[in-house]
């Protein structure tokens, strides 16, 4: 890790140690909290976006939600602020690789790993949903898995509290097409926890067969397929998929929300049943 002297030190309470990476919204740094030495991650909003109140609000929302929710499967937030012209959120530092990176490297996962990670992520969603929060962007790049196989769900910046139905991206669809529920594509302000379950189902489907339910050469193509086609059962793509997991995935990926699991806790129960070699409900 480069010495901290190589990095600018714009934050009074934190020492920047290194850089984790950059994305569309900004850069994430590894840092140390000076008061107690805790290593944290600091997400700094890109300067060009700091003048846009919508992006600042998204970062504030992520911080507030992640500070309020407390679950080992959700990245913990520690604070939000503005210093030296930089808007930032301070979060738990998470070791590991994103599920997207693991899928790129491995292609697919053994079923027992899919079940284990699925249970962890469903339990994390249950905590969020119990707290009145819909994630709205569950996907492999928003999941980090450490060397011990523990998963954490990241990026609550697009999350919607049930009391705040207004968040969209430029008035349009929020989410990622390959993992998005049909209702989220059609009416992004009307989603509920069953939309998150669809997105988790699409993620688990990708893990077990090696590709998401729908692919295309553009976002518009994916959305057209999402809204006009049925999902091919996982067992037809990958014959080794057990009947139990196949049934769980079929239910998660039903077109109508009312045909899916009603809650993440119901999903956890069925995944545990399949894990024990029993049939889902």
PDB file of C-alpha atoms in Angstrom:
ATOM      1  CA  UNK A   1       0.000   0.000   0.000  1.00  0.00           C
ATOM      2  CA  UNK A   2       1.474   3.381  -0.943  1.00  0.00           C
ATOM      3  CA  UNK A   3       2.359   5.618   1.992  1.00  0.00           C
ATOM      4  CA  UNK A   4      -0.306   8.127   2.940  1.00  0.00           C
ATOM      5  CA  UNK A   5       2.026  10.977   2.019  1.00  0.00           C
ATOM      6  CA  UNK A   6       1.410  10.191  -1.655  1.00  0.00           C
ATOM      7  CA  UNK A   7      -2.247  11.136  -1.279  1.00  0.00           C
ATOM      8  CA  UNK A   8      -3.832  14.496  -0.591  1.00  0.00           C
ATOM      9  CA  UNK A   9      -5.312  14.662   2.913  1.00  0.00           C
ATOM     10  CA  UNK A  10      -8.489  16.743   2.552  1.00  0.00           C
ATOM     11  CA  UNK A  11     -10.326  15.324   5.582  1.00  0.00           C
ATOM     12  CA  UNK A  12      -9.553  16.528   9.076  1.00  0.00           C
ATOM     13  CA  UNK A  13     -10.748  13.388  10.860  1.00  0.00           C
ATOM     14  CA  UNK A  14      -9.398  10.755   8.442  1.00  0.00           C
ATOM     15  CA  UNK A  15      -6.017   9.797   7.030  1.00  0.00           C
ATOM     16  CA  UNK A  16      -6.153   8.637   3.405  1.00  0.00           C
ATOM     17  CA  UNK A  17      -4.129   5.425   2.999  1.00  0.00           C
ATOM     18  CA  UNK A  18      -4.826   4.421  -0.581  1.00  0.00           C
ATOM     19  CA  UNK A  19      -7.399   4.158  -3.327  1.00  0.00           C
ATOM     20  CA  UNK A  20      -9.759   1.220  -3.773  1.00  0.00           C
ATOM     21  CA  UNK A  21     -11.051   2.309  -7.174  1.00  0.00           C
ATOM     22  CA  UNK A  22     -13.135   4.758  -9.171  1.00  0.00           C
ATOM     23  CA  UNK A  23     -16.598   4.622 -10.677  1.00  0.00           C
ATOM     24  CA  UNK A  24     -19.133   6.800 -12.398  1.00  0.00           C
ATOM     25  CA  UNK A  25     -20.013   8.732  -9.259  1.00  0.00           C
ATOM     26  CA  UNK A  26     -16.565   9.155  -7.764  1.00  0.00           C
ATOM     27  CA  UNK A  27     -13.614   7.507  -6.074  1.00  0.00           C
ATOM     28  CA  UNK A  28     -13.433   5.202  -3.060  1.00  0.00           C
ATOM     29  CA  UNK A  29     -10.418   5.570  -0.776  1.00  0.00           C
ATOM     30  CA  UNK A  30      -9.062   3.424   2.014  1.00  0.00           C
ATOM     31  CA  UNK A  31      -8.664   5.579   5.115  1.00  0.00           C
ATOM     32  CA  UNK A  32      -8.031   5.475   8.844  1.00  0.00           C
ATOM     33  CA  UNK A  33     -10.214   7.276  11.360  1.00  0.00           C
ATOM     34  CA  UNK A  34      -7.846   9.329  13.483  1.00  0.00           C
ATOM     35  CA  UNK A  35      -9.925   9.138  16.657  1.00  0.00           C
ATOM     36  CA  UNK A  36      -9.626   5.357  17.069  1.00  0.00           C
ATOM     37  CA  UNK A  37      -7.560   3.985  14.177  1.00  0.00           C
ATOM     38  CA  UNK A  38     -10.514   2.218  12.536  1.00  0.00           C
ATOM     39  CA  UNK A  39      -9.901   1.505   8.854  1.00  0.00           C
ATOM     40  CA  UNK A  40     -12.804   2.680   6.721  1.00  0.00           C
ATOM     41  CA  UNK A  41     -13.748   3.328   3.113  1.00  0.00           C
ATOM     42  CA  UNK A  42     -14.515   6.894   2.028  1.00  0.00           C
ATOM     43  CA  UNK A  43     -16.563   7.362  -1.121  1.00  0.00           C
ATOM     44  CA  UNK A  44     -15.875  10.842  -2.522  1.00  0.00           C
ATOM     45  CA  UNK A  45     -18.339  12.301  -5.003  1.00  0.00           C
ATOM     46  CA  UNK A  46     -16.831  13.357  -8.309  1.00  0.00           C
ATOM     47  CA  UNK A  47     -16.327  17.169  -8.269  1.00  0.00           C
ATOM     48  CA  UNK A  48     -18.365  17.602 -11.453  1.00  0.00           C
ATOM     49  CA  UNK A  49     -21.317  15.949  -9.678  1.00  0.00           C
ATOM     50  CA  UNK A  50     -20.959  17.852  -6.414  1.00  0.00           C
ATOM     51  CA  UNK A  51     -22.732  20.807  -7.988  1.00  0.00           C
ATOM     52  CA  UNK A  52     -25.748  18.625  -8.757  1.00  0.00           C
ATOM     53  CA  UNK A  53     -28.126  18.474  -5.795  1.00  0.00           C
ATOM     54  CA  UNK A  54     -29.574  15.170  -6.999  1.00  0.00           C
ATOM     55  CA  UNK A  55     -26.250  13.351  -6.727  1.00  0.00           C
ATOM     56  CA  UNK A  56     -25.470  14.927  -3.363  1.00  0.00           C
ATOM     57  CA  UNK A  57     -28.885  13.791  -2.134  1.00  0.00           C
ATOM     58  CA  UNK A  58     -28.257  10.273  -3.405  1.00  0.00           C
ATOM     59  CA  UNK A  59     -25.021  10.117  -1.412  1.00  0.00           C
ATOM     60  CA  UNK A  60     -26.720  11.504   1.690  1.00  0.00           C
ATOM     61  CA  UNK A  61     -29.471   8.897   1.340  1.00  0.00           C
ATOM     62  CA  UNK A  62     -26.924   6.095   1.075  1.00  0.00           C
ATOM     63  CA  UNK A  63     -25.182   7.283   4.240  1.00  0.00           C
ATOM     64  CA  UNK A  64     -28.375   7.677   6.267  1.00  0.00           C
ATOM     65  CA  UNK A  65     -29.778   4.285   5.275  1.00  0.00           C
ATOM     66  CA  UNK A  66     -26.507   2.415   5.828  1.00  0.00           C
ATOM     67  CA  UNK A  67     -26.080   4.059   9.240  1.00  0.00           C
ATOM     68  CA  UNK A  68     -29.607   3.070  10.281  1.00  0.00           C
ATOM     69  CA  UNK A  69     -29.548  -0.571   9.161  1.00  0.00           C
ATOM     70  CA  UNK A  70     -27.461  -3.054  11.139  1.00  0.00           C
ATOM     71  CA  UNK A  71     -26.786  -6.453   9.597  1.00  0.00           C
ATOM     72  CA  UNK A  72     -23.551  -8.327   8.777  1.00  0.00           C
ATOM     73  CA  UNK A  73     -24.734  -8.695   5.186  1.00  0.00           C
ATOM     74  CA  UNK A  74     -25.117  -4.927   4.673  1.00  0.00           C
ATOM     75  CA  UNK A  75     -22.211  -2.504   4.426  1.00  0.00           C
ATOM     76  CA  UNK A  76     -22.308  -0.289   7.519  1.00  0.00           C
ATOM     77  CA  UNK A  77     -22.255   3.485   7.156  1.00  0.00           C
ATOM     78  CA  UNK A  78     -20.445   5.758   9.607  1.00  0.00           C
ATOM     79  CA  UNK A  79     -21.109   9.267   8.366  1.00  0.00           C
ATOM     80  CA  UNK A  80     -21.613  11.799   5.600  1.00  0.00           C
ATOM     81  CA  UNK A  81     -20.194  15.248   5.132  1.00  0.00           C
ATOM     82  CA  UNK A  82     -18.636  17.958   3.034  1.00  0.00           C
ATOM     83  CA  UNK A  83     -15.113  19.204   3.558  1.00  0.00           C
ATOM     84  CA  UNK A  84     -12.867  21.274   1.322  1.00  0.00           C
ATOM     85  CA  UNK A  85     -15.480  21.177  -1.408  1.00  0.00           C
ATOM     86  CA  UNK A  86     -15.671  17.361  -1.338  1.00  0.00           C
ATOM     87  CA  UNK A  87     -18.926  15.533  -0.546  1.00  0.00           C
ATOM     88  CA  UNK A  88     -18.239  12.123   0.943  1.00  0.00           C
ATOM     89  CA  UNK A  89     -19.704   9.150   2.780  1.00  0.00           C
ATOM     90  CA  UNK A  90     -17.724   7.057   5.277  1.00  0.00           C
ATOM     91  CA  UNK A  91     -18.428   3.327   5.230  1.00  0.00           C
ATOM     92  CA  UNK A  92     -17.228   0.015   6.552  1.00  0.00           C
ATOM     93  CA  UNK A  93     -14.123  -1.188   4.711  1.00  0.00           C
ATOM     94  CA  UNK A  94     -14.927  -4.515   3.050  1.00  0.00           C
ATOM     95  CA  UNK A  95     -12.281  -7.006   2.002  1.00  0.00           C
ATOM     96  CA  UNK A  96     -12.978  -9.292  -0.923  1.00  0.00           C
ATOM     97  CA  UNK A  97     -14.035  -9.200  -4.564  1.00  0.00           C
ATOM     98  CA  UNK A  98     -17.322  -8.292  -6.140  1.00  0.00           C
ATOM     99  CA  UNK A  99     -19.550 -11.120  -7.251  1.00  0.00           C
ATOM    100  CA  UNK A 100     -19.334  -9.626 -10.754  1.00  0.00           C
ATOM    101  CA  UNK A 101     -15.547 -10.082 -10.726  1.00  0.00           C
ATOM    102  CA  UNK A 102     -15.898 -13.645  -9.449  1.00  0.00           C
ATOM    103  CA  UNK A 103     -18.439 -14.484 -12.155  1.00  0.00           C
ATOM    104  CA  UNK A 104     -16.134 -13.034 -14.790  1.00  0.00           C
ATOM    105  CA  UNK A 105     -13.293 -15.205 -13.493  1.00  0.00           C
ATOM    106  CA  UNK A 106     -15.232 -18.416 -12.825  1.00  0.00           C
ATOM    107  CA  UNK A 107     -18.265 -18.272 -15.122  1.00  0.00           C
ATOM    108  CA  UNK A 108     -20.618 -19.942 -12.645  1.00  0.00           C
ATOM    109  CA  UNK A 109     -20.745 -21.322  -9.096  1.00  0.00           C
ATOM    110  CA  UNK A 110     -21.422 -24.768  -7.624  1.00  0.00           C
ATOM    111  CA  UNK A 111     -24.987 -25.061  -6.391  1.00  0.00           C
ATOM    112  CA  UNK A 112     -23.991 -25.322  -2.730  1.00  0.00           C
ATOM    113  CA  UNK A 113     -22.227 -21.940  -2.998  1.00  0.00           C
ATOM    114  CA  UNK A 114     -25.241 -20.432  -4.733  1.00  0.00           C
ATOM    115  CA  UNK A 115     -27.492 -21.603  -1.904  1.00  0.00           C
ATOM    116  CA  UNK A 116     -25.125 -20.358   0.796  1.00  0.00           C
ATOM    117  CA  UNK A 117     -24.685 -16.902  -0.728  1.00  0.00           C
ATOM    118  CA  UNK A 118     -28.374 -16.741  -1.595  1.00  0.00           C
ATOM    119  CA  UNK A 119     -29.314 -17.297   2.055  1.00  0.00           C
ATOM    120  CA  UNK A 120     -26.870 -14.636   3.227  1.00  0.00           C
ATOM    121  CA  UNK A 121     -28.147 -12.078   0.728  1.00  0.00           C
ATOM    122  CA  UNK A 122     -31.806 -12.872   1.362  1.00  0.00           C
ATOM    123  CA  UNK A 123     -31.233 -12.385   5.095  1.00  0.00           C
ATOM    124  CA  UNK A 124     -29.582  -9.021   4.382  1.00  0.00           C
ATOM    125  CA  UNK A 125     -32.556  -7.994   2.253  1.00  0.00           C
ATOM    126  CA  UNK A 126     -34.934  -9.105   5.007  1.00  0.00           C
ATOM    127  CA  UNK A 127     -33.185  -6.677   7.371  1.00  0.00           C
ATOM    128  CA  UNK A 128     -33.433  -3.857   4.831  1.00  0.00           C
ATOM    129  CA  UNK A 129     -37.087  -4.596   4.117  1.00  0.00           C
ATOM    130  CA  UNK A 130     -37.916  -4.809   7.828  1.00  0.00           C
ATOM    131  CA  UNK A 131     -36.396  -1.328   8.078  1.00  0.00           C
ATOM    132  CA  UNK A 132     -38.667  -0.054   5.315  1.00  0.00           C
ATOM    133  CA  UNK A 133     -35.921   0.095   2.677  1.00  0.00           C
ATOM    134  CA  UNK A 134     -36.078  -1.257  -0.886  1.00  0.00           C
ATOM    135  CA  UNK A 135     -32.584  -1.611  -2.399  1.00  0.00           C
ATOM    136  CA  UNK A 136     -33.643  -1.350  -6.087  1.00  0.00           C
ATOM    137  CA  UNK A 137     -30.271  -2.307  -7.567  1.00  0.00           C
ATOM    138  CA  UNK A 138     -29.383  -5.809  -6.373  1.00  0.00           C
ATOM    139  CA  UNK A 139     -26.809  -7.160  -8.842  1.00  0.00           C
ATOM    140  CA  UNK A 140     -23.406  -8.907  -8.845  1.00  0.00           C
ATOM    141  CA  UNK A 141     -21.367  -5.689  -8.937  1.00  0.00           C
ATOM    142  CA  UNK A 142     -23.127  -4.514  -5.760  1.00  0.00           C
ATOM    143  CA  UNK A 143     -22.205  -7.655  -3.816  1.00  0.00           C
ATOM    144  CA  UNK A 144     -18.768  -8.241  -2.301  1.00  0.00           C
ATOM    145  CA  UNK A 145     -17.622 -11.691  -1.156  1.00  0.00           C
ATOM    146  CA  UNK A 146     -14.648 -12.128   1.174  1.00  0.00           C
ATOM    147  CA  UNK A 147     -12.168 -15.011   1.321  1.00  0.00           C
ATOM    148  CA  UNK A 148     -14.296 -16.774   3.951  1.00  0.00           C
ATOM    149  CA  UNK A 149     -17.363 -16.746   1.708  1.00  0.00           C
ATOM    150  CA  UNK A 150     -19.196 -13.976   3.563  1.00  0.00           C
ATOM    151  CA  UNK A 151     -21.282 -11.731   1.324  1.00  0.00           C
ATOM    152  CA  UNK A 152     -22.212  -8.092   1.786  1.00  0.00           C
ATOM    153  CA  UNK A 153     -24.716  -6.060  -0.188  1.00  0.00           C
ATOM    154  CA  UNK A 154     -23.371  -2.633  -1.120  1.00  0.00           C
ATOM    155  CA  UNK A 155     -24.488   0.631  -2.706  1.00  0.00           C
ATOM    156  CA  UNK A 156     -27.644   1.834  -1.031  1.00  0.00           C
ATOM    157  CA  UNK A 157     -27.477   5.052  -3.063  1.00  0.00           C
ATOM    158  CA  UNK A 158     -30.465   4.024  -5.166  1.00  0.00           C
ATOM    159  CA  UNK A 159     -32.377   2.593  -2.221  1.00  0.00           C
ATOM    160  CA  UNK A 160     -35.858   3.903  -1.557  1.00  0.00           C
ATOM    161  CA  UNK A 161     -37.422   4.265   1.850  1.00  0.00           C
ATOM    162  CA  UNK A 162     -41.065   3.262   1.709  1.00  0.00           C
ATOM    163  CA  UNK A 163     -41.986   6.745   2.926  1.00  0.00           C
ATOM    164  CA  UNK A 164     -40.103   8.331  -0.031  1.00  0.00           C
ATOM    165  CA  UNK A 165     -41.541   7.122  -3.340  1.00  0.00           C
ATOM    166  CA  UNK A 166     -39.947   9.820  -5.493  1.00  0.00           C
ATOM    167  CA  UNK A 167     -36.443   8.644  -6.371  1.00  0.00           C
ATOM    168  CA  UNK A 168     -35.726   7.949 -10.051  1.00  0.00           C
ATOM    169  CA  UNK A 169     -32.749   8.533 -12.294  1.00  0.00           C
ATOM    170  CA  UNK A 170     -33.574  11.664 -14.311  1.00  0.00           C
ATOM    171  CA  UNK A 171     -37.226  10.761 -13.998  1.00  0.00           C
ATOM    172  CA  UNK A 172     -36.596   7.385 -15.607  1.00  0.00           C
ATOM    173  CA  UNK A 173     -35.831   3.821 -14.691  1.00  0.00           C
ATOM    174  CA  UNK A 174     -33.598   3.042 -11.721  1.00  0.00           C
ATOM    175  CA  UNK A 175     -31.629  -0.187 -11.664  1.00  0.00           C
ATOM    176  CA  UNK A 176     -29.654  -2.436 -14.007  1.00  0.00           C
ATOM    177  CA  UNK A 177     -31.575  -4.058 -16.908  1.00  0.00           C
ATOM    178  CA  UNK A 178     -30.124  -7.585 -16.692  1.00  0.00           C
ATOM    179  CA  UNK A 179     -31.210  -7.904 -13.052  1.00  0.00           C
ATOM    180  CA  UNK A 180     -34.252  -5.629 -13.003  1.00  0.00           C
ATOM    181  CA  UNK A 181     -37.819  -6.753 -12.373  1.00  0.00           C
ATOM    182  CA  UNK A 182     -40.411  -6.132 -15.101  1.00  0.00           C
ATOM    183  CA  UNK A 183     -42.425  -3.787 -12.877  1.00  0.00           C
ATOM    184  CA  UNK A 184     -39.320  -1.761 -12.077  1.00  0.00           C
ATOM    185  CA  UNK A 185     -38.714  -1.286 -15.796  1.00  0.00           C
ATOM    186  CA  UNK A 186     -42.299  -0.158 -16.334  1.00  0.00           C
ATOM    187  CA  UNK A 187     -42.987   1.921 -13.193  1.00  0.00           C
ATOM    188  CA  UNK A 188     -39.818   2.520 -11.140  1.00  0.00           C
ATOM    189  CA  UNK A 189     -41.581   4.428  -8.366  1.00  0.00           C
ATOM    190  CA  UNK A 190     -44.009   1.561  -7.722  1.00  0.00           C
ATOM    191  CA  UNK A 191     -41.551  -1.145  -6.664  1.00  0.00           C
ATOM    192  CA  UNK A 192     -41.695  -3.058  -3.398  1.00  0.00           C
ATOM    193  CA  UNK A 193     -39.613  -5.760  -1.733  1.00  0.00           C
ATOM    194  CA  UNK A 194     -40.701  -8.336  -4.318  1.00  0.00           C
ATOM    195  CA  UNK A 195     -38.751  -6.358  -6.933  1.00  0.00           C
ATOM    196  CA  UNK A 196     -35.586  -6.835  -4.885  1.00  0.00           C
ATOM    197  CA  UNK A 197     -36.361 -10.548  -4.720  1.00  0.00           C
ATOM    198  CA  UNK A 198     -36.622 -10.703  -8.513  1.00  0.00           C
ATOM    199  CA  UNK A 199     -33.220  -8.993  -8.789  1.00  0.00           C
ATOM    200  CA  UNK A 200     -31.721 -11.431  -6.292  1.00  0.00           C
ATOM    201  CA  UNK A 201     -33.263 -14.263  -8.298  1.00  0.00           C
ATOM    202  CA  UNK A 202     -31.678 -12.946 -11.498  1.00  0.00           C
ATOM    203  CA  UNK A 203     -28.338 -12.762  -9.683  1.00  0.00           C
ATOM    204  CA  UNK A 204     -28.605 -16.338  -8.370  1.00  0.00           C
ATOM    205  CA  UNK A 205     -29.693 -17.502 -11.837  1.00  0.00           C
ATOM    206  CA  UNK A 206     -26.529 -15.939 -13.285  1.00  0.00           C
ATOM    207  CA  UNK A 207     -24.450 -17.654 -10.611  1.00  0.00           C
ATOM    208  CA  UNK A 208     -25.812 -21.098 -11.367  1.00  0.00           C
ATOM    209  CA  UNK A 209     -26.069 -21.031 -15.195  1.00  0.00           C
ATOM    210  CA  UNK A 210     -23.309 -18.530 -16.059  1.00  0.00           C
ATOM    211  CA  UNK A 211     -25.443 -15.742 -17.534  1.00  0.00           C
ATOM    212  CA  UNK A 212     -28.361 -13.524 -16.436  1.00  0.00           C
ATOM    213  CA  UNK A 213     -31.923 -14.407 -17.485  1.00  0.00           C
ATOM    214  CA  UNK A 214     -31.923 -11.896 -20.342  1.00  0.00           C
ATOM    215  CA  UNK A 215     -29.023 -10.533 -22.364  1.00  0.00           C
ATOM    216  CA  UNK A 216     -28.878  -8.212 -25.359  1.00  0.00           C
ATOM    217  CA  UNK A 217     -26.652  -5.913 -27.365  1.00  0.00           C
ATOM    218  CA  UNK A 218     -28.077  -2.819 -25.644  1.00  0.00           C
ATOM    219  CA  UNK A 219     -30.030  -1.860 -22.538  1.00  0.00           C
ATOM    220  CA  UNK A 220     -33.099  -1.301 -24.729  1.00  0.00           C
ATOM    221  CA  UNK A 221     -32.782  -4.804 -26.179  1.00  0.00           C
ATOM    222  CA  UNK A 222     -32.529  -6.327 -22.703  1.00  0.00           C
ATOM    223  CA  UNK A 223     -35.590  -4.380 -21.532  1.00  0.00           C
ATOM    224  CA  UNK A 224     -37.564  -5.484 -24.595  1.00  0.00           C
ATOM    225  CA  UNK A 225     -36.771  -9.105 -23.806  1.00  0.00           C
ATOM    226  CA  UNK A 226     -37.503  -8.588 -20.093  1.00  0.00           C
ATOM    227  CA  UNK A 227     -40.969  -7.239 -20.845  1.00  0.00           C
ATOM    228  CA  UNK A 228     -41.829  -9.582 -23.705  1.00  0.00           C
ATOM    229  CA  UNK A 229     -40.291 -12.986 -22.990  1.00  0.00           C
ATOM    230  CA  UNK A 230     -40.450 -15.650 -20.328  1.00  0.00           C
ATOM    231  CA  UNK A 231     -37.345 -16.666 -18.411  1.00  0.00           C
ATOM    232  CA  UNK A 232     -35.919 -19.982 -19.610  1.00  0.00           C
ATOM    233  CA  UNK A 233     -35.833 -22.262 -16.532  1.00  0.00           C
ATOM    234  CA  UNK A 234     -32.341 -22.641 -15.103  1.00  0.00           C
ATOM    235  CA  UNK A 235     -32.528 -26.431 -15.412  1.00  0.00           C
ATOM    236  CA  UNK A 236     -33.005 -26.130 -19.181  1.00  0.00           C
ATOM    237  CA  UNK A 237     -29.822 -24.077 -19.466  1.00  0.00           C
ATOM    238  CA  UNK A 238     -27.805 -26.055 -16.895  1.00  0.00           C
ATOM    239  CA  UNK A 239     -29.180 -29.601 -16.422  1.00  0.00           C
ATOM    240  CA  UNK A 240     -27.212 -30.130 -13.196  1.00  0.00           C
ATOM    241  CA  UNK A 241     -29.411 -27.625 -11.334  1.00  0.00           C
ATOM    242  CA  UNK A 242     -31.452 -29.447  -8.695  1.00  0.00           C
ATOM    243  CA  UNK A 243     -35.222 -29.472  -8.932  1.00  0.00           C
ATOM    244  CA  UNK A 244     -35.448 -27.628  -5.615  1.00  0.00           C
ATOM    245  CA  UNK A 245     -33.264 -24.701  -6.672  1.00  0.00           C
ATOM    246  CA  UNK A 246     -34.916 -24.645 -10.084  1.00  0.00           C
ATOM    247  CA  UNK A 247     -38.330 -24.220  -8.436  1.00  0.00           C
ATOM    248  CA  UNK A 248     -37.040 -21.443  -6.168  1.00  0.00           C
ATOM    249  CA  UNK A 249     -35.576 -19.556  -9.132  1.00  0.00           C
ATOM    250  CA  UNK A 250     -38.755 -19.983 -11.172  1.00  0.00           C
ATOM    251  CA  UNK A 251     -40.780 -18.460  -8.352  1.00  0.00           C
ATOM    252  CA  UNK A 252     -38.339 -15.590  -7.842  1.00  0.00           C
ATOM    253  CA  UNK A 253     -38.412 -14.740 -11.551  1.00  0.00           C
ATOM    254  CA  UNK A 254     -42.159 -14.806 -12.095  1.00  0.00           C
ATOM    255  CA  UNK A 255     -43.374 -11.899 -14.179  1.00  0.00           C
ATOM    256  CA  UNK A 256     -46.119 -10.863 -11.750  1.00  0.00           C
ATOM    257  CA  UNK A 257     -44.951  -9.763  -8.274  1.00  0.00           C
ATOM    258  CA  UNK A 258     -47.886 -11.526  -6.631  1.00  0.00           C
ATOM    259  CA  UNK A 259     -46.613 -14.860  -7.987  1.00  0.00           C
ATOM    260  CA  UNK A 260     -43.212 -14.470  -6.293  1.00  0.00           C
ATOM    261  CA  UNK A 261     -42.225 -14.895  -2.664  1.00  0.00           C
ATOM    262  CA  UNK A 262     -44.038 -12.398  -0.483  1.00  0.00           C
ATOM    263  CA  UNK A 263     -40.948 -11.721   1.625  1.00  0.00           C
ATOM    264  CA  UNK A 264     -37.225 -12.353   1.847  1.00  0.00           C
ATOM    265  CA  UNK A 265     -37.816 -14.447   4.962  1.00  0.00           C
ATOM    266  CA  UNK A 266     -40.012 -16.845   2.972  1.00  0.00           C
ATOM    267  CA  UNK A 267     -37.193 -17.131   0.459  1.00  0.00           C
ATOM    268  CA  UNK A 268     -34.656 -17.885   3.208  1.00  0.00           C
ATOM    269  CA  UNK A 269     -36.862 -20.729   4.468  1.00  0.00           C
ATOM    270  CA  UNK A 270     -37.066 -22.312   1.012  1.00  0.00           C
ATOM    271  CA  UNK A 271     -33.346 -21.930   0.307  1.00  0.00           C
ATOM    272  CA  UNK A 272     -32.589 -23.620   3.631  1.00  0.00           C
ATOM    273  CA  UNK A 273     -34.995 -26.431   2.739  1.00  0.00           C
ATOM    274  CA  UNK A 274     -33.249 -26.992  -0.601  1.00  0.00           C
ATOM    275  CA  UNK A 275     -29.905 -26.890   1.196  1.00  0.00           C
ATOM    276  CA  UNK A 276     -31.130 -29.784   3.376  1.00  0.00           C
ATOM    277  CA  UNK A 277     -32.248 -31.742   0.318  1.00  0.00           C
ATOM    278  CA  UNK A 278     -35.943 -31.049   0.860  1.00  0.00           C
ATOM    279  CA  UNK A 279     -38.514 -29.568  -1.505  1.00  0.00           C
ATOM    280  CA  UNK A 280     -39.310 -25.844  -1.290  1.00  0.00           C
ATOM    281  CA  UNK A 281     -42.788 -24.825  -0.142  1.00  0.00           C
TER     282      UNK A 281
END
